[in-house]
XYZ file of C-alpha atoms in Angstrom:
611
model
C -177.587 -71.171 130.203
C -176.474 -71.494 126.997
C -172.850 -70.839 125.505
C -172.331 -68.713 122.320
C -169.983 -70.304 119.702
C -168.120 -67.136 119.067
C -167.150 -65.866 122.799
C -168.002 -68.706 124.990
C -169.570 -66.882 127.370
C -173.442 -66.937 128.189
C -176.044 -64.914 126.464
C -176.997 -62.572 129.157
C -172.985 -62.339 130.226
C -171.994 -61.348 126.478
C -172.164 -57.741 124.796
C -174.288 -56.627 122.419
C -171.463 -55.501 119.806
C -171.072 -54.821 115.935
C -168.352 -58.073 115.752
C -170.563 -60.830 116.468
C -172.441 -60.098 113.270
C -169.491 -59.796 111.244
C -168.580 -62.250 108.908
C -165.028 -63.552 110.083
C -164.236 -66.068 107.403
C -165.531 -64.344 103.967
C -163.914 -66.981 101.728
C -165.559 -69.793 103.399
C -168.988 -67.402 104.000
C -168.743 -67.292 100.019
C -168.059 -71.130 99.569
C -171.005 -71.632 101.641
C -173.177 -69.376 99.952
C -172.599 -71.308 96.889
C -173.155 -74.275 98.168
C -176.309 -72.964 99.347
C -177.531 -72.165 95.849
C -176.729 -75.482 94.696
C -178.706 -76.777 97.162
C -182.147 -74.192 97.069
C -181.940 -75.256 93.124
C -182.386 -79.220 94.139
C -185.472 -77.998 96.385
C -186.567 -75.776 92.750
C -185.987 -78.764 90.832
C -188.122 -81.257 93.292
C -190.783 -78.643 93.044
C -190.746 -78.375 89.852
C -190.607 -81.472 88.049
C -193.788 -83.325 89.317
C -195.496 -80.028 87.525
C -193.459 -80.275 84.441
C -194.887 -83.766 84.284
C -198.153 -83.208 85.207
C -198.119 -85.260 88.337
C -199.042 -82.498 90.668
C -201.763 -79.717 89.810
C -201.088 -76.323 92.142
C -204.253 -75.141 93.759
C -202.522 -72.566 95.390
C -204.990 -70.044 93.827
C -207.958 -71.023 95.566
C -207.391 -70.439 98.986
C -205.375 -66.983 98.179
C -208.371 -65.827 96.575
C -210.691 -66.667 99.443
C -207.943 -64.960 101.721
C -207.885 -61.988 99.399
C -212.036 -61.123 98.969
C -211.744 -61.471 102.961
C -209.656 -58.809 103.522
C -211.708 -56.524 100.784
C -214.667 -56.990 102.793
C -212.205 -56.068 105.203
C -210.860 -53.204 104.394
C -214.664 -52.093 102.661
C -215.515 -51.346 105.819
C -212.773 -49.076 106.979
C -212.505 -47.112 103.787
C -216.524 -46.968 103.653
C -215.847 -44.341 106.190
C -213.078 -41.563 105.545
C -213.211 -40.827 109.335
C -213.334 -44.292 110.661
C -210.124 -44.801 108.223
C -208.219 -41.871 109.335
C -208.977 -42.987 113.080
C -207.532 -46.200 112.413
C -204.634 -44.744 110.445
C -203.957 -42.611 113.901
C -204.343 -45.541 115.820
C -201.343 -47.469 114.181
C -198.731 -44.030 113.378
C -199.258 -43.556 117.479
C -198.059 -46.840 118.154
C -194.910 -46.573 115.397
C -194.281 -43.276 116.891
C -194.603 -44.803 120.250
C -192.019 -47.178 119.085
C -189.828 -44.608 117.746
C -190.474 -43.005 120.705
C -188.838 -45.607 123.422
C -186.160 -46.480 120.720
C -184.479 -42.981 120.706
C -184.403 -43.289 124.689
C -183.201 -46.447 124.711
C -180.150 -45.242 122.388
C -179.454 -42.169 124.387
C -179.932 -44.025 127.920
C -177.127 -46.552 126.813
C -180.280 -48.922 126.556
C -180.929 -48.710 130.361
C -184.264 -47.399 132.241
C -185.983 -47.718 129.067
C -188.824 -50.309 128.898
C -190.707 -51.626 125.837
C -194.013 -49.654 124.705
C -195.382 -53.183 123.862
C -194.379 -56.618 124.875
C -194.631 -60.152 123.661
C -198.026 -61.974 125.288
C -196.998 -64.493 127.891
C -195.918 -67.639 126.528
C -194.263 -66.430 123.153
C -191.378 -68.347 122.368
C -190.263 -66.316 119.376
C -188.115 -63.249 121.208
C -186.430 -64.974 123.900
C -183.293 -63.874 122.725
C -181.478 -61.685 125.116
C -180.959 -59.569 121.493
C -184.347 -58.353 120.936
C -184.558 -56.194 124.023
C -180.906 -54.958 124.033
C -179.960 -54.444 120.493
C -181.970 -51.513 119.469
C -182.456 -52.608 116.079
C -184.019 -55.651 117.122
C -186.108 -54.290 119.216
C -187.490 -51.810 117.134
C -188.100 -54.558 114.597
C -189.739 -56.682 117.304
C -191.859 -53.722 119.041
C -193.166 -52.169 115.319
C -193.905 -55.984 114.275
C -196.200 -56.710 117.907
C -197.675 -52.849 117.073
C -198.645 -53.744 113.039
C -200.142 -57.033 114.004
C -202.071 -56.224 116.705
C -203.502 -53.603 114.802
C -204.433 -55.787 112.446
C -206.387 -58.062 114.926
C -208.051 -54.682 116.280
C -209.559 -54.119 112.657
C -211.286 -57.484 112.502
C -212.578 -57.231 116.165
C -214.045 -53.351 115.163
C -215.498 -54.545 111.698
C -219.207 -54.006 112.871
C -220.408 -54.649 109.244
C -218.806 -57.682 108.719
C -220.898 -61.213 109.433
C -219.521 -63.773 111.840
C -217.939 -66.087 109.010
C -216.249 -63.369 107.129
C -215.339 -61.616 110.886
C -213.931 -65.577 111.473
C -211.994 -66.050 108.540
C -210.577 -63.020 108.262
C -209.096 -63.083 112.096
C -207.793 -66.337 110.960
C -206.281 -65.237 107.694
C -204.645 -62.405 109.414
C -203.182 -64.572 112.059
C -201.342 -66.638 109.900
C -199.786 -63.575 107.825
C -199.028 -62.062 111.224
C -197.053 -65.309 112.118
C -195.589 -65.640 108.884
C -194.363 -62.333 108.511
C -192.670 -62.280 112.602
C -189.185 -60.998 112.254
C -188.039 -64.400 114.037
C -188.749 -66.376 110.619
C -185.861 -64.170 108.730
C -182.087 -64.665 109.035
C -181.608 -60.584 108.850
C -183.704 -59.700 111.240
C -183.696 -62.637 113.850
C -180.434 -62.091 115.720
C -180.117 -65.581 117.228
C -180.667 -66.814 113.364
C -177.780 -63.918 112.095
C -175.367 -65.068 114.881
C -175.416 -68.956 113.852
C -175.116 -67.795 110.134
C -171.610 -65.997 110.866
C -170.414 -68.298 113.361
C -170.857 -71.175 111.151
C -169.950 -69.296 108.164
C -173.317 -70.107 106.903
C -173.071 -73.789 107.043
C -176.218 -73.860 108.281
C -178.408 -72.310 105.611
C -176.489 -74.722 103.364
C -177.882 -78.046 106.067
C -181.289 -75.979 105.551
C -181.746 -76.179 101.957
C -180.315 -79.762 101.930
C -183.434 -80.412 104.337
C -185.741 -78.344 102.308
C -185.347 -80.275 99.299
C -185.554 -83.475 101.030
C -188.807 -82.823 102.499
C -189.997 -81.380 98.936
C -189.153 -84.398 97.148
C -190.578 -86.732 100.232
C -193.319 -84.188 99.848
C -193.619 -85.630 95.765
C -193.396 -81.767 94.766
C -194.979 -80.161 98.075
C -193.802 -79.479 100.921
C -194.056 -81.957 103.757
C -192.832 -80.114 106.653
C -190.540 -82.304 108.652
C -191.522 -81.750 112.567
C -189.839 -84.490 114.163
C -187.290 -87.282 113.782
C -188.674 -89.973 112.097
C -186.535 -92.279 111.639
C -186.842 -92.946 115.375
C -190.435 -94.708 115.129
C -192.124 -97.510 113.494
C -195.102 -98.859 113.905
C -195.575 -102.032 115.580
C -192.607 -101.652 117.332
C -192.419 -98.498 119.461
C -195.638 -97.652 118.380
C -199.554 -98.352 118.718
C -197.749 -101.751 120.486
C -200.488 -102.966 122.786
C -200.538 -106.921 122.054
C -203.959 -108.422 119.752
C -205.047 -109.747 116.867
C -206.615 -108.461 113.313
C -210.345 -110.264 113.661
C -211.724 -108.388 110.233
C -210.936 -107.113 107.417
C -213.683 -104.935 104.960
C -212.701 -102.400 102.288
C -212.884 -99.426 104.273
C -211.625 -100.641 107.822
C -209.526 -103.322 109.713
C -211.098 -104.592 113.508
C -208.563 -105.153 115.807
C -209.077 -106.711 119.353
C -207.029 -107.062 121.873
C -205.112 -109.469 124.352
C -207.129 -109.490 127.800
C -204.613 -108.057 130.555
C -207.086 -109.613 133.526
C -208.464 -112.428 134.215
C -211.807 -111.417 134.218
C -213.730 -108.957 131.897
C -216.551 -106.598 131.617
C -219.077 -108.328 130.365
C -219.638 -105.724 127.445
C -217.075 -105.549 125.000
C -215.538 -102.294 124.232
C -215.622 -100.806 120.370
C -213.723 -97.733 119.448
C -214.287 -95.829 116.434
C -211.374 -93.111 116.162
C -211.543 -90.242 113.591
C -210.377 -91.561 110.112
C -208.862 -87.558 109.462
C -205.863 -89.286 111.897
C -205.335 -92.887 112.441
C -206.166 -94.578 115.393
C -202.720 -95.198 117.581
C -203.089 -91.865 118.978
C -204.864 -93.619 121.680
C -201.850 -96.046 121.775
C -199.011 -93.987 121.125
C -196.883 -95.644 123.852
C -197.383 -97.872 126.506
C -197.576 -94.625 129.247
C -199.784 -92.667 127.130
C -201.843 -95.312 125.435
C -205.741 -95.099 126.146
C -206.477 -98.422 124.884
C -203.730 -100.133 126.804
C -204.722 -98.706 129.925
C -208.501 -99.795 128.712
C -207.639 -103.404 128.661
C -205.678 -103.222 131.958
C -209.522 -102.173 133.721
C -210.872 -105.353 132.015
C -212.336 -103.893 128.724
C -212.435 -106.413 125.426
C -211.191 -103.850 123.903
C -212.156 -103.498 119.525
C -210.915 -100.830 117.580
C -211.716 -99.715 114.294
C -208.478 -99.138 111.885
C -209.972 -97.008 108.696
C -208.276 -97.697 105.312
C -205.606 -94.945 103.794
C -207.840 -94.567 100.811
C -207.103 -93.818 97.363
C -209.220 -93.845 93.898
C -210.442 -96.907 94.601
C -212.218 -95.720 97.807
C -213.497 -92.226 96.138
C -217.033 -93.601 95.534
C -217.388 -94.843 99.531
C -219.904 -92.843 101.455
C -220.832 -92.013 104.959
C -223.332 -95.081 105.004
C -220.139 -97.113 103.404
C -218.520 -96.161 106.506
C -221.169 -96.958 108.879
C -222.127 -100.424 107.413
C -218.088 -101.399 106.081
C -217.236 -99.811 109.046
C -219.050 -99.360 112.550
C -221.406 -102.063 112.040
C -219.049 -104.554 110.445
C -217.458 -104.050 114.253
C -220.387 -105.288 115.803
C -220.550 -107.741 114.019
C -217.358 -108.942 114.246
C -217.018 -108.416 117.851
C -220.178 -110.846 117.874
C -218.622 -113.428 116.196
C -215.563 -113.301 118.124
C -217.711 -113.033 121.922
C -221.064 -114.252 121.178
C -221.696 -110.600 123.065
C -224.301 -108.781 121.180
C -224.540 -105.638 123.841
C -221.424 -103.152 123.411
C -220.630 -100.117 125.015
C -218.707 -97.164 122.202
C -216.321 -95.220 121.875
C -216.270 -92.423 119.243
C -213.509 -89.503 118.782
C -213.855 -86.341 116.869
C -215.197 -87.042 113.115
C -215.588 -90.799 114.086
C -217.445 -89.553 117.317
C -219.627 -87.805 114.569
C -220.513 -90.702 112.682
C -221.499 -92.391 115.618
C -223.468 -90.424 116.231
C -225.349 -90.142 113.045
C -224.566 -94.397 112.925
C -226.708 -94.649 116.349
C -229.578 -92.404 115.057
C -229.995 -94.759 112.045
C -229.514 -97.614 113.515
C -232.030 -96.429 116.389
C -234.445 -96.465 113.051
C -233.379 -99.492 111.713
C -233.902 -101.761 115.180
C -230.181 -102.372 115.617
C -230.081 -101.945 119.620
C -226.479 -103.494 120.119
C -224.809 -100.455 121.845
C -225.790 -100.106 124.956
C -223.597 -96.878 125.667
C -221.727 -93.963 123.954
C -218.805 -91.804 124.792
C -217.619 -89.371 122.712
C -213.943 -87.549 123.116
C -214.207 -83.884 121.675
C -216.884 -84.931 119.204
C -219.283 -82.490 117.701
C -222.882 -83.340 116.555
C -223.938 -79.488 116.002
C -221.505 -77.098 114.335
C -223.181 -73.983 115.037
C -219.865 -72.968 117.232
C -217.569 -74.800 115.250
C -213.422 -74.342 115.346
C -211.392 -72.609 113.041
C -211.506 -75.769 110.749
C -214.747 -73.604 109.875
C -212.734 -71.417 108.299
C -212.087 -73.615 105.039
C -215.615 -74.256 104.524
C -218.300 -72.241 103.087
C -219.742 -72.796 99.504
C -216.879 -71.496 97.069
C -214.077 -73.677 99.635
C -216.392 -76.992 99.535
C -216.641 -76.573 95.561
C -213.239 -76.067 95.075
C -211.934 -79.523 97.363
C -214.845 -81.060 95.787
C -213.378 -80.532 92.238
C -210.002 -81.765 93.471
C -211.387 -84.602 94.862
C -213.105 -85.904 92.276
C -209.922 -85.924 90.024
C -208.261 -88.744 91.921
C -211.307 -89.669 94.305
C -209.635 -88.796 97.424
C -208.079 -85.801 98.760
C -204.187 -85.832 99.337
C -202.964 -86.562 102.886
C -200.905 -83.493 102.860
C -203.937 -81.019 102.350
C -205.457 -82.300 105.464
C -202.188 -82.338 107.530
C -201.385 -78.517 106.268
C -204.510 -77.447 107.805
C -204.686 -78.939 110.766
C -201.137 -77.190 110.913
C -202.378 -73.756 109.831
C -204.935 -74.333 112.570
C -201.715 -73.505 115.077
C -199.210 -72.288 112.792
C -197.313 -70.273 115.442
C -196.904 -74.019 117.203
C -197.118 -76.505 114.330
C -195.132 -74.322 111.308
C -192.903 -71.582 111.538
C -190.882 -72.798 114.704
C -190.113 -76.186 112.570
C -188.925 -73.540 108.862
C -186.731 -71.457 111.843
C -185.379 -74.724 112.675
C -185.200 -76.874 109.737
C -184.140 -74.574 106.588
C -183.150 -71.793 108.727
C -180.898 -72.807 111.472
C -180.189 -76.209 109.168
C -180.995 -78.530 112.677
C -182.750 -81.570 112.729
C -186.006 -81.680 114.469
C -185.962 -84.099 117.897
C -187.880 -87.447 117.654
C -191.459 -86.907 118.725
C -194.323 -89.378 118.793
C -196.940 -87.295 119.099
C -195.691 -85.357 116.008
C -194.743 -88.117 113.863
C -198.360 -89.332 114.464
C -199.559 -85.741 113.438
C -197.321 -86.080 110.235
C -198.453 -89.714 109.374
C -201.423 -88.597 107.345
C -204.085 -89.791 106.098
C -206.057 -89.452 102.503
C -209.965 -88.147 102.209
C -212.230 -90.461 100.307
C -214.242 -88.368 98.146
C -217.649 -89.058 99.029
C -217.276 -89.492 102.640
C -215.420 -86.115 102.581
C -218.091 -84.211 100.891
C -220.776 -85.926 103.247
C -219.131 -84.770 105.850
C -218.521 -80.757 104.680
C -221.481 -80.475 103.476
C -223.995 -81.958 106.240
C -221.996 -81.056 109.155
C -219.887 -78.185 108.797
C -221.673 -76.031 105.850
C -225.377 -76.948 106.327
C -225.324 -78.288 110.239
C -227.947 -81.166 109.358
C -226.873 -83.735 111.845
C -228.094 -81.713 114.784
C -230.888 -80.050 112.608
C -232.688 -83.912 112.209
C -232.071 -83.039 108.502
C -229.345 -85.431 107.606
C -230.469 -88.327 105.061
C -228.611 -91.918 105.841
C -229.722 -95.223 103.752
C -233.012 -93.150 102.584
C -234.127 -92.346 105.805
C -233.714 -88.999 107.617
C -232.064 -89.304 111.000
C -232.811 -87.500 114.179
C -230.456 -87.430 117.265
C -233.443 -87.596 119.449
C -233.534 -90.947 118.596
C -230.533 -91.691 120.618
C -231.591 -92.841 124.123
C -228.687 -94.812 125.580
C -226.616 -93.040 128.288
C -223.799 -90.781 126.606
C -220.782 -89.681 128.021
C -219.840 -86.336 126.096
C -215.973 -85.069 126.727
C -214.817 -81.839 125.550
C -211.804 -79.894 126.074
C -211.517 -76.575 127.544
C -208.581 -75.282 125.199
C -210.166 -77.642 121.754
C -209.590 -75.448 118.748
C -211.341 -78.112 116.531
C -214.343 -79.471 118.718
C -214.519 -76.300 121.169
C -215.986 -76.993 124.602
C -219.262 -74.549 123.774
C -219.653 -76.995 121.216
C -219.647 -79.932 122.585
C -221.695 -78.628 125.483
C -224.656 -77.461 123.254
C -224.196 -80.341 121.158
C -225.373 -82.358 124.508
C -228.782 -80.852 123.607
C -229.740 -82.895 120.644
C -229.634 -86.094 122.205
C -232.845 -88.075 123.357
C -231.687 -90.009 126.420
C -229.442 -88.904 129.457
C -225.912 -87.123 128.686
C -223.013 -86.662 131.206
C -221.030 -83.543 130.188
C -217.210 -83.679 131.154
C -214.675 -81.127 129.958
C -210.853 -82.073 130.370
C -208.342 -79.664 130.785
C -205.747 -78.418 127.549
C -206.974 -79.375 124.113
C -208.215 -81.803 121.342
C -205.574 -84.399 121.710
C -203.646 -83.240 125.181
C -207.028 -83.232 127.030
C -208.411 -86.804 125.411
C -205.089 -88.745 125.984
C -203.963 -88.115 129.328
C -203.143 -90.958 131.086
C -203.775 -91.368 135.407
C -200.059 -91.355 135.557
C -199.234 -88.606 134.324
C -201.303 -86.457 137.265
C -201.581 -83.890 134.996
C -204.781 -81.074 133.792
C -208.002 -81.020 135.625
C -211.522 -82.303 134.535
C -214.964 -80.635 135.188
C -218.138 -82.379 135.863
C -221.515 -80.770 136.626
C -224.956 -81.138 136.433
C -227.538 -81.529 133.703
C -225.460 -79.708 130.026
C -228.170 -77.653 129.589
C -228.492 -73.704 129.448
C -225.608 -71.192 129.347
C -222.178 -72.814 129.340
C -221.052 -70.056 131.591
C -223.050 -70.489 134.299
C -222.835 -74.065 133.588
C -219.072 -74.278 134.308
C -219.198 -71.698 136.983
C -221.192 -74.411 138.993
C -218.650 -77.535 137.851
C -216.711 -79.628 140.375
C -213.247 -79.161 139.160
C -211.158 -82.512 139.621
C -207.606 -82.727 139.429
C -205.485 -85.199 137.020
C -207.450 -87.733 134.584
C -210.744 -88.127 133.598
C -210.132 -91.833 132.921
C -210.916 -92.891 136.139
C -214.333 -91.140 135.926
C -215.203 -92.454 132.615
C -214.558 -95.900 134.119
C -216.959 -95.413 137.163
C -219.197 -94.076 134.668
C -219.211 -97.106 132.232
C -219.449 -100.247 135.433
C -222.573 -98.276 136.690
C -224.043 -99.135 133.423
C -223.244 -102.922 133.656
C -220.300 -104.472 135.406
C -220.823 -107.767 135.069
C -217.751 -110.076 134.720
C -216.718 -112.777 132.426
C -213.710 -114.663 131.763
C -211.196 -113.151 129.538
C -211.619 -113.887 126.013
C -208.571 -114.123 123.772
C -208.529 -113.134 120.180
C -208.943 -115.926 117.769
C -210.630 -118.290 120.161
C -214.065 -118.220 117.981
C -212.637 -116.822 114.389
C -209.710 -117.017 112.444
C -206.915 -114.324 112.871
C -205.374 -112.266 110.394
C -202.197 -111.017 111.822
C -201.430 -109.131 114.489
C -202.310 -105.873 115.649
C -201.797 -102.990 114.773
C -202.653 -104.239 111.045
C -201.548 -103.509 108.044
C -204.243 -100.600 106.896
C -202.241 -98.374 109.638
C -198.995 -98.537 107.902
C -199.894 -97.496 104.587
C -198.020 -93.767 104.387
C -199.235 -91.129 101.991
């Protein structure tokens, strides 16, 4: 339990009085204040002067304009209706007045016997504070805020005129006003955040706006959101540190392989092609948590694909750029450095995708070299697609396409604010509470400096990829055109192992499952427990989650999962099974740079270029 800086008692043992938000000190409240100011017009200045300049072009606009025709098809269809409007007018002045209600008992009850109208769901962080249920101004502001946004989500899920994208985005839209208007983001009205401003005379909003500048300027004139400490990584040294070699080098992607941990291998090397949205040491974050570490210790020859940061010089570099500079340049290399020409895959998320499509056209082309695919919490149809559908319909694409082709690449930080938006109740407001707010330096965080080492969007690939997969669903469709040739799925007859996640809100599980359609040979449908990146890297150690397996992925998912075996703790272990029933010959360990020159070692030097 927790002590307060002004009474030294705990939180549940102190009163809820008048004095604690008092200021005590006003002449050093003021000096703060004004150092405060001083600092908030640094954070104006770093935002301002890349504009003045002409360095940075706002595009601000765009999305606020998609976010504002939403809610008038929105609201069309309430006000279409003067009785339908009225009903939901009622629906929200009951709960104020239910509110209201509780509040006025809870003041003449001395704030006991009188329970909230309408809690927090279970889980939410935001109103722990022993404050918001026994100061009644708090928890008025905290019970009318649940009431008003709630509402809000009841609108979108009554809309019967609206169609399913416009229903989508605007459920999304009004999340992340709902989350960015919570009383816990305000100093005023969050009394944890009003208690640490008058017991450190507001010292801390003055550490805040240092912060906030810093992270505007690192930014370049936008914010980049500092989640953890990172001065406490570097690659190559606490991180993405399993031991190999750089064995290629292209324009668009480095091949790394690694040292052998066992003196015998499989006989089929191992190639992974992660997403380039992220780079690759997520699956080698840390010796614990690493996938590919853990790969090499079951006797994989483990290759992985490490995509270029891109910039202009990349913006021309499309998805067959990818697949010949990239994928099949791995092959290739992994040839030359084995002599092995069959090769089991690997392919997560976007890279999953493009494996996918790769495998189709090579299937065409007479290039039989993999003899296997797995895909982590990959998507090949996008009918069902996550809330990253939200950014994408014809006006969106057009717009990032525009931006794009002004630099040829899309900025790293467009990307990463997205993905962030995708869970901004996790990934966003918590961090501005903490940073600017409460003026505290986040805690060093691997998995979060990974998230904020982003990456840049080649223009062509990026386009590709909108347009085929998420706005016109081609892949799946046997529409999509590769190298002048028009590739079907069906075409795919290797065995595939297909992993989803049961909480994924980027490659959903119904996704993934129906995705498992599309393919022409044998599939073996796994969903992990938790989500895109919790469910993919969880290592046997950690004993942690669950994993389903089933029969044939066919049908409803429902009835489909209904019938699963649920296992407990990794799928890892499975996958392995799965991949030496497919060939588990041995060989003897190879070592990187026994057939090819070398050209440094891993991670590489493509994964350490910053944006």
């Amino acid at each position: 339990m927790s002590k307060t800086p002004d009474s030294g008692k705990t939180e549940d043992e102190r009163p809820s009085t008048v004095e604690q938000y008092l200021v005590k000190d006003p002449e050093r409240f003021a000096l703060n204040m004004a150092r405060m100011i001083e600092q908030a017009g640094k954070a104006a200045s770093a935002w301002a002067e890349p504009r003045e300049k002409g360095e940075v072009r706002d595009h601000v606009a765009e999305p606020v304009v998609d976010m504002v025709k939403t809610f008038s098809k929105l609201s069309e269809y309430w006000l279409s209706d003067p009785q339908r409007a009225l009903e939901a007018q009622t629906r929200l002045f009951s709960g104020y007045m239910t509110v209201w209600a509780n509040s006025i008992q809870r003041l003449s009850a001395g704030g006991e016997n009188a329970d909230d109208s309408v809690k927090p769901e279970l889980g939410d962080k935001r109103f722990q504070d022993p404050e918001w249920g026994r100061n009644a101004f708090f928890d008025f502001l905290k019970q009318a805020y649940l009431v008003t946004s709630r509402w809000a989500n009841e609108l979108v899920e009554h809309a019967d005129g609206l169609d399913e994208h416009t229903r989508h985005k605007a459920s999304f839209y009004v999340k992340q006003v709902s989350n960015a208007i919570s009383p816990s983001n305000f100093i005023l009205t969050n009394p944890e955040l009003f208690r640490e401003t008058i017991a450190s005379n507001g010292e801390n909003l003055v550490r805040g706006m240092k912060m906030l500048a810093e992270d505007i300027a690192a930014g370049k004139g936008d914010l980049k959101l500092r989640q953890a400490d990172y001065s406490s990584f570097e690659i190559g040294k606490n991180l993405a540190t399993t031991p190999g070699k750089v064995v290629g080098r292209s324009d668009v992607a480095e091949i790394l392989q690694y040292d052998p941990a066992t003196e015998t291998v499989l006989n089929r090397p191992l190639l992974i092609c992660p997403p380039w949205i992220n780079k690759f040491y997520i699956l080698d974050l840390n010796p614990q948590k690493s996938f590919i570490r853990w790969a090499v210790e079951q006797g994989h020859t483990v290759f992985v694909i490490s995509w270029i940061n891109p910039d202009e010089r990349h913006g021309t570099k499309s998805w067959e750029a990818y697949i010949r500079e990239g994928l099949q340049y791995g092959l290739d290399t992994i040839e030359k450095a084995t002599g092995e020409k069959d090769i089991n895959a690997v392919g997560y998320c976007v890279g999953g995708t493009l494996l996918a499509a790769a495998l189709a056209l090579m299937a065409q082309e007479g290039d039989h070299r993999i003899k296997s695919a797995t895909f982590f919490t990959t998507q090949v149809d996008f009918t069902y697609a996550g809330d990253l559908k939200v950014f994408v319909d014809e006006e969106q694409v057009a717009a990032v396409e525009k931006a794009m082709n002004e630099k040829g690449y899309l900025d790293g930080t467009k990307m990463a604010t997205a993905f962030n938006m995708l869970r901004s109740g996790d990934l966003i407001w918590p961090y501005v509470v903490n940073n600017y707010m409460r003026g505290k330096d986040p805690l060093p965080f691997d998995l979060l400096y990974w998230n904020a080492d982003s990456t840049r969007m080649a223009a062509a690939n990026h386009s590709f990829y909108l347009r085929n997969c998420y706005l016109e669903n081609r892949l799946s469709q046997g529409m999509m055109e590769l190298a002048g040739r028009v590739v079907s799925l069906k075409d795919i007859t290797i065995p595939v192992y297909n992993l989803a996640s049961k909480e994924d809100h980027i490659a959903p599980a119904l996704s993934v499952f129906l995705g498992s359609k599309y393919f022409g040979g044998d599939v073996d449908y796994v969903m992990a427990g938790s989500g895109h990146i919790a469910g993919v890297v969880n290592p046997p150690a950690a004993q942690k989650y669950h994993y389903w397996t089933g029969g044939k992925p066919a049908g409803d998912f429902d009835q489909w999962l209904a019938g699963a075996t649920n296992h407990p703790g990794s799928w890892w272990p499975h996958w392995q099974r799965w991949i030496e029933a497919k060939d588990n010959t041995r060989v003897p360990a190879r070592k990187p740079g026994n057939h090819m020159k070398t050209l440094g070692d891993a991670p590489g030097t493509y994964v350490k270029v910053r944006v």
